[in-house]
PDB file of C-alpha atoms in Angstrom:
ATOM      1  CA  MET A   1       0.000   0.000   0.000  1.00  0.00           C
ATOM      2  CA  LEU A   2       1.299   3.458  -0.943  1.00  0.00           C
ATOM      3  CA  VAL A   3       1.344   6.172   1.723  1.00  0.00           C
ATOM      4  CA  GLN A   4       2.641   9.733   1.811  1.00  0.00           C
ATOM      5  CA  ALA A   5       5.746  10.244   3.950  1.00  0.00           C
ATOM      6  CA  THR A   6       8.621  12.582   4.727  1.00  0.00           C
ATOM      7  CA  TRP A   7      12.217  11.698   3.860  1.00  0.00           C
ATOM      8  CA  GLN A   8      15.074  14.069   4.701  1.00  0.00           C
ATOM      9  CA  GLU A   9      12.636  16.957   5.136  1.00  0.00           C
ATOM     10  CA  GLN A  10      11.010  16.369   1.721  1.00  0.00           C
ATOM     11  CA  GLN A  11       7.593  14.946   0.924  1.00  0.00           C
ATOM     12  CA  THR A  12       7.637  11.535  -0.764  1.00  0.00           C
ATOM     13  CA  PHE A  13       5.886   8.173  -0.696  1.00  0.00           C
ATOM     14  CA  ARG A  14       6.470   4.777   0.877  1.00  0.00           C
ATOM     15  CA  MET A  15       5.090   1.329   0.224  1.00  0.00           C
ATOM     16  CA  VAL A  16       4.140  -0.521   3.379  1.00  0.00           C
ATOM     17  CA  PRO A  17       3.209  -4.213   3.539  1.00  0.00           C
ATOM     18  CA  ILE A  18      -0.378  -5.083   4.367  1.00  0.00           C
ATOM     19  CA  SER A  19      -0.002  -8.877   4.513  1.00  0.00           C
ATOM     20  CA  ASP A  20       2.586 -11.444   5.586  1.00  0.00           C
ATOM     21  CA  GLU A  21       2.975 -12.594   1.962  1.00  0.00           C
ATOM     22  CA  CYS A  22       4.422  -9.255   0.911  1.00  0.00           C
ATOM     23  CA  PRO A  23       8.083  -9.723  -0.172  1.00  0.00           C
ATOM     24  CA  TYR A  24       9.318  -6.452   1.291  1.00  0.00           C
ATOM     25  CA  VAL A  25       9.591  -4.876   4.744  1.00  0.00           C
ATOM     26  CA  GLU A  26       9.329  -1.350   3.367  1.00  0.00           C
ATOM     27  CA  CYS A  27       9.965   0.675   0.223  1.00  0.00           C
ATOM     28  CA  ILE A  28      10.667   4.385  -0.016  1.00  0.00           C
ATOM     29  CA  PHE A  29      11.259   6.795  -2.858  1.00  0.00           C
ATOM     30  CA  ASP A  30      14.156   9.190  -2.207  1.00  0.00           C
ATOM     31  CA  PRO A  31      13.118  12.451  -3.911  1.00  0.00           C
ATOM     32  CA  GLY A  32      16.651  13.872  -3.690  1.00  0.00           C
ATOM     33  CA  THR A  33      18.300  11.113  -5.719  1.00  0.00           C
ATOM     34  CA  LYS A  34      15.167   9.810  -7.516  1.00  0.00           C
ATOM     35  CA  VAL A  35      15.987   6.274  -6.293  1.00  0.00           C
ATOM     36  CA  PHE A  36      13.335   3.802  -5.144  1.00  0.00           C
ATOM     37  CA  VAL A  37      14.705   1.740  -2.246  1.00  0.00           C
ATOM     38  CA  ILE A  38      13.249  -1.710  -1.576  1.00  0.00           C
ATOM     39  CA  ILE A  39      14.019  -3.292   1.777  1.00  0.00           C
ATOM     40  CA  SER A  40      13.242  -6.950   1.172  1.00  0.00           C
ATOM     41  CA  LYS A  41      12.508  -9.759   3.616  1.00  0.00           C
ATOM     42  CA  ILE A  42      15.676 -11.531   2.446  1.00  0.00           C
ATOM     43  CA  LYS A  43      18.206 -11.499   5.277  1.00  0.00           C
ATOM     44  CA  LYS A  44      21.981 -11.484   4.956  1.00  0.00           C
ATOM     45  CA  THR A  45      24.847 -11.376   7.421  1.00  0.00           C
ATOM     46  CA  THR A  46      27.316  -8.504   7.139  1.00  0.00           C
ATOM     47  CA  LEU A  47      30.335  -7.423   9.141  1.00  0.00           C
ATOM     48  CA  HIS A  48      30.273  -4.003  10.800  1.00  0.00           C
ATOM     49  CA  MET A  49      32.716  -2.158  13.021  1.00  0.00           C
ATOM     50  CA  LEU A  50      30.949  -1.111  16.225  1.00  0.00           C
ATOM     51  CA  PRO A  51      32.177   0.625  19.385  1.00  0.00           C
ATOM     52  CA  LYS A  52      33.744  -1.767  21.895  1.00  0.00           C
ATOM     53  CA  LEU A  53      31.747  -1.704  25.145  1.00  0.00           C
ATOM     54  CA  ASP A  54      32.841  -2.380  28.709  1.00  0.00           C
ATOM     55  CA  GLU A  55      30.879  -4.539  31.180  1.00  0.00           C
ATOM     56  CA  TYR A  56      28.601  -1.555  31.906  1.00  0.00           C
ATOM     57  CA  GLY A  57      27.735  -0.921  28.252  1.00  0.00           C
ATOM     58  CA  GLN A  58      29.895   2.189  27.961  1.00  0.00           C
ATOM     59  CA  PRO A  59      32.224   2.743  24.965  1.00  0.00           C
ATOM     60  CA  VAL A  60      35.877   1.875  25.627  1.00  0.00           C
ATOM     61  CA  THR A  61      38.378   4.582  24.653  1.00  0.00           C
ATOM     62  CA  GLY A  62      42.117   4.353  24.109  1.00  0.00           C
ATOM     63  CA  ASN A  63      45.030   6.521  22.963  1.00  0.00           C
ATOM     64  CA  LYS A  64      43.564   6.912  19.471  1.00  0.00           C
ATOM     65  CA  GLY A  65      39.941   7.484  20.472  1.00  0.00           C
ATOM     66  CA  MET A  66      37.044   5.064  20.709  1.00  0.00           C
ATOM     67  CA  LYS A  67      37.962   1.397  20.312  1.00  0.00           C
ATOM     68  CA  GLN A  68      35.987  -0.663  17.817  1.00  0.00           C
ATOM     69  CA  GLU A  69      35.415  -4.337  17.180  1.00  0.00           C
ATOM     70  CA  ARG A  70      33.984  -6.284  14.263  1.00  0.00           C
ATOM     71  CA  HIS A  71      30.519  -7.822  14.681  1.00  0.00           C
ATOM     72  CA  LYS A  72      28.359  -9.999  12.433  1.00  0.00           C
ATOM     73  CA  ILE A  73      24.947  -8.408  12.029  1.00  0.00           C
ATOM     74  CA  GLU A  74      21.896  -9.824  10.274  1.00  0.00           C
ATOM     75  CA  VAL A  75      20.289  -7.201   8.033  1.00  0.00           C
ATOM     76  CA  PHE A  76      17.604  -7.096   5.357  1.00  0.00           C
ATOM     77  CA  GLN A  77      18.796  -7.052   1.733  1.00  0.00           C
ATOM     78  CA  GLU A  78      18.206  -3.695   0.041  1.00  0.00           C
ATOM     79  CA  PHE A  79      17.625  -3.080  -3.643  1.00  0.00           C
ATOM     80  CA  TYR A  80      18.045   0.317  -5.303  1.00  0.00           C
ATOM     81  CA  VAL A  81      15.936   0.983  -8.405  1.00  0.00           C
ATOM     82  CA  GLU A  82      17.124   4.011 -10.383  1.00  0.00           C
ATOM     83  CA  ASP A  83      15.044   3.454 -13.525  1.00  0.00           C
ATOM     84  CA  THR A  84      11.665   5.250 -13.410  1.00  0.00           C
ATOM     85  CA  THR A  85       9.920   2.652 -15.578  1.00  0.00           C
ATOM     86  CA  ALA A  86      11.123  -0.210 -13.354  1.00  0.00           C
ATOM     87  CA  THR A  87      10.000   1.707 -10.248  1.00  0.00           C
ATOM     88  CA  GLU A  88       6.524   2.150 -11.723  1.00  0.00           C
ATOM     89  CA  GLU A  89       6.332  -1.556 -12.625  1.00  0.00           C
ATOM     90  CA  VAL A  90       7.162  -2.571  -9.041  1.00  0.00           C
ATOM     91  CA  ILE A  91       4.550  -0.143  -7.716  1.00  0.00           C
ATOM     92  CA  LYS A  92       1.862  -1.373 -10.127  1.00  0.00           C
ATOM     93  CA  HIS A  93       2.638  -4.994  -9.242  1.00  0.00           C
ATOM     94  CA  PHE A  94       2.551  -4.661  -5.437  1.00  0.00           C
ATOM     95  CA  ALA A  95       0.633  -1.520  -4.413  1.00  0.00           C
ATOM     96  CA  ILE A  96      -3.094  -2.124  -4.064  1.00  0.00           C
ATOM     97  CA  ASN A  97      -3.786   1.620  -4.296  1.00  0.00           C
ATOM     98  CA  ALA A  98      -1.433   2.384  -7.221  1.00  0.00           C
ATOM     99  CA  LYS A  99      -4.277   3.677  -9.418  1.00  0.00           C
ATOM    100  CA  LYS A 100      -5.683   6.013  -6.738  1.00  0.00           C
ATOM    101  CA  PHE A 101      -2.476   7.293  -5.088  1.00  0.00           C
ATOM    102  CA  ASP A 102      -0.623   9.978  -7.063  1.00  0.00           C
ATOM    103  CA  TYR A 103       2.951   8.714  -6.579  1.00  0.00           C
ATOM    104  CA  LYS A 104       4.109  10.234  -9.881  1.00  0.00           C
ATOM    105  CA  LYS A 105       3.928  13.768  -8.467  1.00  0.00           C
ATOM    106  CA  PHE A 106       6.755  12.878  -6.055  1.00  0.00           C
ATOM    107  CA  MET A 107       8.816  11.298  -8.840  1.00  0.00           C
ATOM    108  CA  SER A 108       8.598  14.355 -11.089  1.00  0.00           C
ATOM    109  CA  GLU A 109       9.232  17.105  -8.523  1.00  0.00           C
ATOM    110  CA  GLN A 110      12.614  18.799  -8.650  1.00  0.00           C
ATOM    111  CA  ALA A 111      15.023  17.937  -5.824  1.00  0.00           C
TER     112      ALA A 111
END
């Protein structure tokens, strides 16, 4: 389902799932870059550097600043659609209100 939203202080639209069968967690159109971001339900494990914490949960610092350590984190796979036609096809395929919601006005506005 398409809904109006704000992204980086600009008006835009999002697609939110309305059933468990929906293949995405969320989608959002970035009006600044004109990229449609799909956050899928596909999970992947990535490595990230995070602040090292002491036994009290406080960041550990050393001579060169905050210490970091590598952690494996499970995240949702993201897809970035830059092509306007492909974005519209995804919207038409998944959004139940694609005919009634004017998403094109957000895609054509100047950044």
